[in-house]
């Protein structure tokens, strides 16, 4: 069972046994890891890092995530049994996949394909969709050039994704992987990025396919009531799921 706590309780929690500790806020980057922890069926506890209030700059959190970004994790049973802190969502996903032997392919070729698409998300979809959200929805002054630039680049990236999904059921092949877990949270917010799925049937299929996974829904619903933006396609389902957990 997930336990919510605050940052000051971290030290006391880590003296107990042994769930992974997730530092989290309900954003696409946070969802990557909450979804993964549910998919891997790993026990975990949660410290909410309220990025609107600046929790990410707290000295205790900077010891865990020096780039002052969530998500981050502390695994009390890291390599050789020693605790380890990890920041950067892609690195966390790779670590959890290696730790559990799940969702990371069964051959070097499959792992290479997964890593390629994971890095594609980290270097492309995440940053570009994040900028699209900022300039389309949150920037205090409208900047048409920036809106068009990031809207157009997200459309290009989703075209790449749609063409890939025309060739395989999941992003990196025929099996669900950490690449899917990384990309889905951002792609699920396509409406807020002013995108259309009318010309991307394979992306639309994949979004719905993953939404049918109970673990993905549970990870996505974590603290859904705290999201400022409740306009995206699945947010009401998030809230219903959160109430039923």
Short mmCIF file of C-alpha atoms in Angstrom, two decimals:
data_model
loop_
_atom_site.label_atom_id
_atom_site.label_comp_id
_atom_site.label_asym_id
_atom_site.label_seq_id
_atom_site.Cartn_x
_atom_site.Cartn_y
_atom_site.Cartn_z
CA UNK A 1 0.00 0.00 0.00
CA UNK A 2 1.29 3.46 -0.89
CA UNK A 3 1.86 5.75 2.07
CA UNK A 4 1.99 9.51 1.62
CA UNK A 5 4.32 11.45 3.85
CA UNK A 6 6.22 14.69 3.88
CA UNK A 7 9.90 15.36 3.36
CA UNK A 8 10.66 15.72 7.06
CA UNK A 9 9.55 12.16 7.71
CA UNK A 10 12.05 10.73 5.22
CA UNK A 11 14.77 9.80 7.70
CA UNK A 12 12.36 8.02 10.02
CA UNK A 13 10.82 6.12 7.12
CA UNK A 14 14.15 4.90 5.85
CA UNK A 15 15.02 3.37 9.22
CA UNK A 16 12.07 1.05 8.71
CA UNK A 17 12.13 -1.76 6.22
CA UNK A 18 12.28 -1.41 2.92
CA UNK A 19 9.90 -0.04 0.37
CA UNK A 20 11.35 2.17 -2.31
CA UNK A 21 10.77 5.82 -1.48
CA UNK A 22 9.34 7.92 -4.31
CA UNK A 23 9.66 11.71 -4.40
CA UNK A 24 6.77 12.75 -6.56
CA UNK A 25 4.30 15.28 -7.87
CA UNK A 26 1.48 14.38 -10.31
CA UNK A 27 3.06 15.50 -13.57
CA UNK A 28 4.04 13.48 -16.65
CA UNK A 29 7.57 13.01 -15.35
CA UNK A 30 6.26 11.89 -11.97
CA UNK A 31 3.80 9.49 -13.60
CA UNK A 32 6.60 7.67 -15.39
CA UNK A 33 7.92 6.36 -12.09
CA UNK A 34 4.63 5.89 -10.23
CA UNK A 35 3.41 3.86 -13.21
CA UNK A 36 6.63 1.86 -13.26
CA UNK A 37 6.50 1.06 -9.56
CA UNK A 38 2.94 -0.21 -9.98
CA UNK A 39 3.85 -2.19 -13.09
CA UNK A 40 6.87 -3.74 -11.37
CA UNK A 41 4.68 -4.48 -8.31
CA UNK A 42 7.31 -2.98 -6.02
CA UNK A 43 6.29 -1.67 -2.59
CA UNK A 44 6.81 2.06 -2.27
CA UNK A 45 6.10 5.08 -0.14
CA UNK A 46 5.63 8.61 -1.40
CA UNK A 47 6.93 12.01 -0.41
CA UNK A 48 5.03 14.72 -2.23
CA UNK A 49 7.35 17.35 -3.71
CA UNK A 50 5.07 20.32 -4.31
CA UNK A 51 6.81 22.00 -7.22
CA UNK A 52 4.45 24.97 -7.01
CA UNK A 53 5.65 25.71 -3.49
CA UNK A 54 9.34 25.11 -4.20
CA UNK A 55 9.79 21.83 -2.31
CA UNK A 56 12.25 20.78 -5.00
CA UNK A 57 14.74 23.33 -3.66
CA UNK A 58 14.74 21.99 -0.09
CA UNK A 59 18.29 21.07 1.01
CA UNK A 60 17.24 17.56 2.02
CA UNK A 61 15.77 16.94 -1.42
CA UNK A 62 18.83 18.36 -3.19
CA UNK A 63 20.90 15.69 -1.47
CA UNK A 64 18.81 13.15 -3.40
CA UNK A 65 18.16 15.08 -6.61
CA UNK A 66 20.91 17.68 -7.16
CA UNK A 67 19.19 19.03 -10.29
CA UNK A 68 16.20 20.04 -8.09
CA UNK A 69 13.76 18.03 -10.18
CA UNK A 70 11.39 15.27 -9.28
CA UNK A 71 10.86 12.36 -9.61
CA UNK A 72 13.60 10.76 -7.59
CA UNK A 73 13.78 7.59 -5.58
CA UNK A 74 15.66 6.13 -2.67
CA UNK A 75 16.00 2.36 -2.74
CA UNK A 76 17.09 1.04 0.67
CA UNK A 77 18.07 -2.24 -1.00
CA UNK A 78 20.26 -0.98 -3.79
CA UNK A 79 23.26 -2.67 -5.41
CA UNK A 80 25.09 -4.97 -2.98
CA UNK A 81 22.29 -4.34 -0.49
CA UNK A 82 23.34 -0.73 0.17
CA UNK A 83 20.89 2.18 -0.16
CA UNK A 84 21.00 4.26 -3.33
CA UNK A 85 19.43 7.54 -4.45
CA UNK A 86 18.49 8.05 -8.08
CA UNK A 87 17.28 11.10 -9.98
CA UNK A 88 16.27 11.48 -13.67
CA UNK A 89 13.22 9.49 -14.67
CA UNK A 90 14.91 7.60 -17.51
CA UNK A 91 17.72 6.41 -15.26
CA UNK A 92 15.16 5.36 -12.64
CA UNK A 93 13.21 3.32 -15.19
CA UNK A 94 16.35 1.56 -16.37
CA UNK A 95 17.40 0.85 -12.80
CA UNK A 96 14.03 -0.62 -11.84
CA UNK A 97 13.94 -2.72 -15.01
CA UNK A 98 17.39 -4.13 -14.30
CA UNK A 99 16.55 -4.66 -10.64
CA UNK A 100 13.44 -6.68 -11.40
CA UNK A 101 14.28 -8.20 -14.78
CA UNK A 102 10.97 -6.95 -16.18
CA UNK A 103 9.85 -4.77 -19.09
CA UNK A 104 13.35 -4.48 -20.53
CA UNK A 105 13.41 -7.09 -23.28
CA UNK A 106 14.90 -10.55 -23.31
CA UNK A 107 17.88 -9.98 -25.61
CA UNK A 108 20.52 -7.31 -26.25
CA UNK A 109 18.73 -6.27 -29.45
CA UNK A 110 15.44 -5.79 -27.62
CA UNK A 111 17.16 -3.76 -24.90
CA UNK A 112 18.83 -1.56 -27.50
CA UNK A 113 15.45 -0.85 -29.12
CA UNK A 114 13.94 0.00 -25.73
CA UNK A 115 16.85 2.28 -24.83
CA UNK A 116 16.57 4.11 -28.17
CA UNK A 117 12.92 4.97 -27.62
CA UNK A 118 13.45 5.78 -23.96
CA UNK A 119 16.17 8.27 -24.93
CA UNK A 120 13.89 9.61 -27.70
CA UNK A 121 11.37 10.45 -25.02
CA UNK A 122 13.93 11.96 -22.67
CA UNK A 123 15.53 14.13 -25.35
CA UNK A 124 12.50 14.87 -27.52
CA UNK A 125 8.93 14.31 -26.42
CA UNK A 126 9.39 15.35 -22.79
CA UNK A 127 11.23 18.65 -23.34
CA UNK A 128 9.24 19.66 -26.44
CA UNK A 129 5.82 18.76 -25.02
CA UNK A 130 6.78 20.51 -21.78
CA UNK A 131 7.62 23.69 -23.67
CA UNK A 132 4.38 23.37 -25.66
CA UNK A 133 2.40 23.17 -22.42
CA UNK A 134 4.23 26.19 -21.04
CA UNK A 135 3.80 28.51 -24.00
CA UNK A 136 0.31 27.36 -24.97
CA UNK A 137 -1.22 27.33 -21.49
CA UNK A 138 0.91 29.02 -18.83
CA UNK A 139 3.18 31.72 -20.25
CA UNK A 140 2.11 35.12 -18.86
CA UNK A 141 2.47 36.77 -22.27
CA UNK A 142 1.44 35.12 -25.56
CA UNK A 143 4.39 34.53 -27.87
CA UNK A 144 3.06 33.29 -31.24
CA UNK A 145 6.49 32.18 -32.48
CA UNK A 146 7.09 30.00 -29.41
CA UNK A 147 3.57 28.56 -29.51
CA UNK A 148 3.91 27.58 -33.14
CA UNK A 149 7.46 26.28 -32.76
CA UNK A 150 6.67 23.83 -29.97
CA UNK A 151 3.21 22.87 -31.25
CA UNK A 152 4.77 22.01 -34.61
CA UNK A 153 7.66 20.06 -33.12
CA UNK A 154 5.35 18.00 -30.91
CA UNK A 155 3.24 17.22 -33.98
CA UNK A 156 6.37 16.05 -35.79
CA UNK A 157 7.37 13.82 -32.88
CA UNK A 158 3.91 12.30 -32.61
CA UNK A 159 4.06 11.60 -36.33
CA UNK A 160 7.29 9.68 -35.73
CA UNK A 161 5.59 7.78 -32.92
CA UNK A 162 2.52 6.99 -35.02
CA UNK A 163 4.67 5.58 -37.81
CA UNK A 164 6.58 3.44 -35.34
CA UNK A 165 3.35 2.13 -33.82
CA UNK A 166 2.12 1.20 -37.28
CA UNK A 167 4.89 -1.43 -37.29
CA UNK A 168 4.50 -2.90 -33.80
CA UNK A 169 1.97 -3.16 -31.00
CA UNK A 170 4.16 -1.28 -28.52
CA UNK A 171 6.74 1.43 -29.02
CA UNK A 172 9.89 -0.72 -29.00
CA UNK A 173 8.41 -3.93 -30.41
CA UNK A 174 5.81 -6.51 -29.60
CA UNK A 175 6.20 -6.32 -25.82
CA UNK A 176 5.28 -3.59 -23.34
CA UNK A 177 8.38 -1.94 -21.90
CA UNK A 178 9.77 0.97 -19.94
CA UNK A 179 9.80 2.92 -23.23
CA UNK A 180 6.00 2.80 -23.26
CA UNK A 181 5.90 3.82 -19.58
CA UNK A 182 8.08 6.84 -20.35
CA UNK A 183 6.26 8.08 -23.46
CA UNK A 184 2.62 7.49 -22.51
CA UNK A 185 2.39 10.13 -19.73
CA UNK A 186 3.37 12.93 -22.10
CA UNK A 187 1.46 11.63 -25.11
CA UNK A 188 -1.68 11.22 -22.99
CA UNK A 189 -1.79 15.03 -22.72
CA UNK A 190 -2.00 15.56 -26.47
CA UNK A 191 -5.06 17.81 -26.17
CA UNK A 192 -3.25 20.33 -23.98
CA UNK A 193 -0.43 20.36 -26.52
CA UNK A 194 -3.00 21.32 -29.21
CA UNK A 195 -2.51 18.11 -31.16
CA UNK A 196 -4.91 15.93 -33.14
CA UNK A 197 -5.16 12.15 -33.28
CA UNK A 198 -7.34 12.19 -36.40
CA UNK A 199 -4.29 11.55 -38.59
CA UNK A 200 -2.52 9.34 -36.03
CA UNK A 201 -4.65 6.19 -35.69
CA UNK A 202 -1.81 4.03 -34.40
CA UNK A 203 -0.98 6.49 -31.64
CA UNK A 204 -4.67 6.64 -30.70
CA UNK A 205 -4.82 2.83 -30.56
CA UNK A 206 -1.73 2.66 -28.35
CA UNK A 207 -2.96 5.33 -25.93
CA UNK A 208 -6.16 3.37 -25.36
CA UNK A 209 -4.34 0.02 -25.18
CA UNK A 210 -2.10 1.21 -22.36
CA UNK A 211 -4.99 2.87 -20.52
CA UNK A 212 -6.50 -0.59 -20.17
CA UNK A 213 -3.61 -1.66 -17.92
CA UNK A 214 -4.71 -1.48 -14.25
CA UNK A 215 -1.20 -0.73 -13.00
CA UNK A 216 -0.80 2.17 -15.42
CA UNK A 217 -4.15 3.61 -14.34
CA UNK A 218 -3.21 3.29 -10.69
CA UNK A 219 0.16 4.96 -11.18
CA UNK A 220 -1.43 7.76 -13.21
CA UNK A 221 -4.09 8.30 -10.53
CA UNK A 222 -1.60 8.83 -7.69
CA UNK A 223 -2.49 12.18 -6.07
CA UNK A 224 -4.58 13.14 -9.10
CA UNK A 225 -6.63 15.48 -6.91
CA UNK A 226 -3.55 17.73 -6.58
CA UNK A 227 -3.25 18.46 -10.29
CA UNK A 228 -3.91 22.07 -11.13
CA UNK A 229 -4.86 21.23 -14.71
CA UNK A 230 -7.89 18.93 -14.75
CA UNK A 231 -8.71 19.38 -18.44
CA UNK A 232 -7.01 16.42 -20.11
CA UNK A 233 -8.82 13.41 -21.51
CA UNK A 234 -8.34 10.98 -18.65
CA UNK A 235 -8.31 13.24 -15.61
CA UNK A 236 -11.84 12.44 -14.47
CA UNK A 237 -10.99 8.74 -14.71
CA UNK A 238 -7.85 9.52 -12.69
CA UNK A 239 -9.93 11.05 -9.94
CA UNK A 240 -12.40 8.18 -9.94
CA UNK A 241 -9.53 5.70 -9.80
CA UNK A 242 -7.86 7.58 -6.97
CA UNK A 243 -11.08 7.52 -4.95
CA UNK A 244 -11.35 3.75 -5.38
CA UNK A 245 -7.78 2.90 -4.33
#
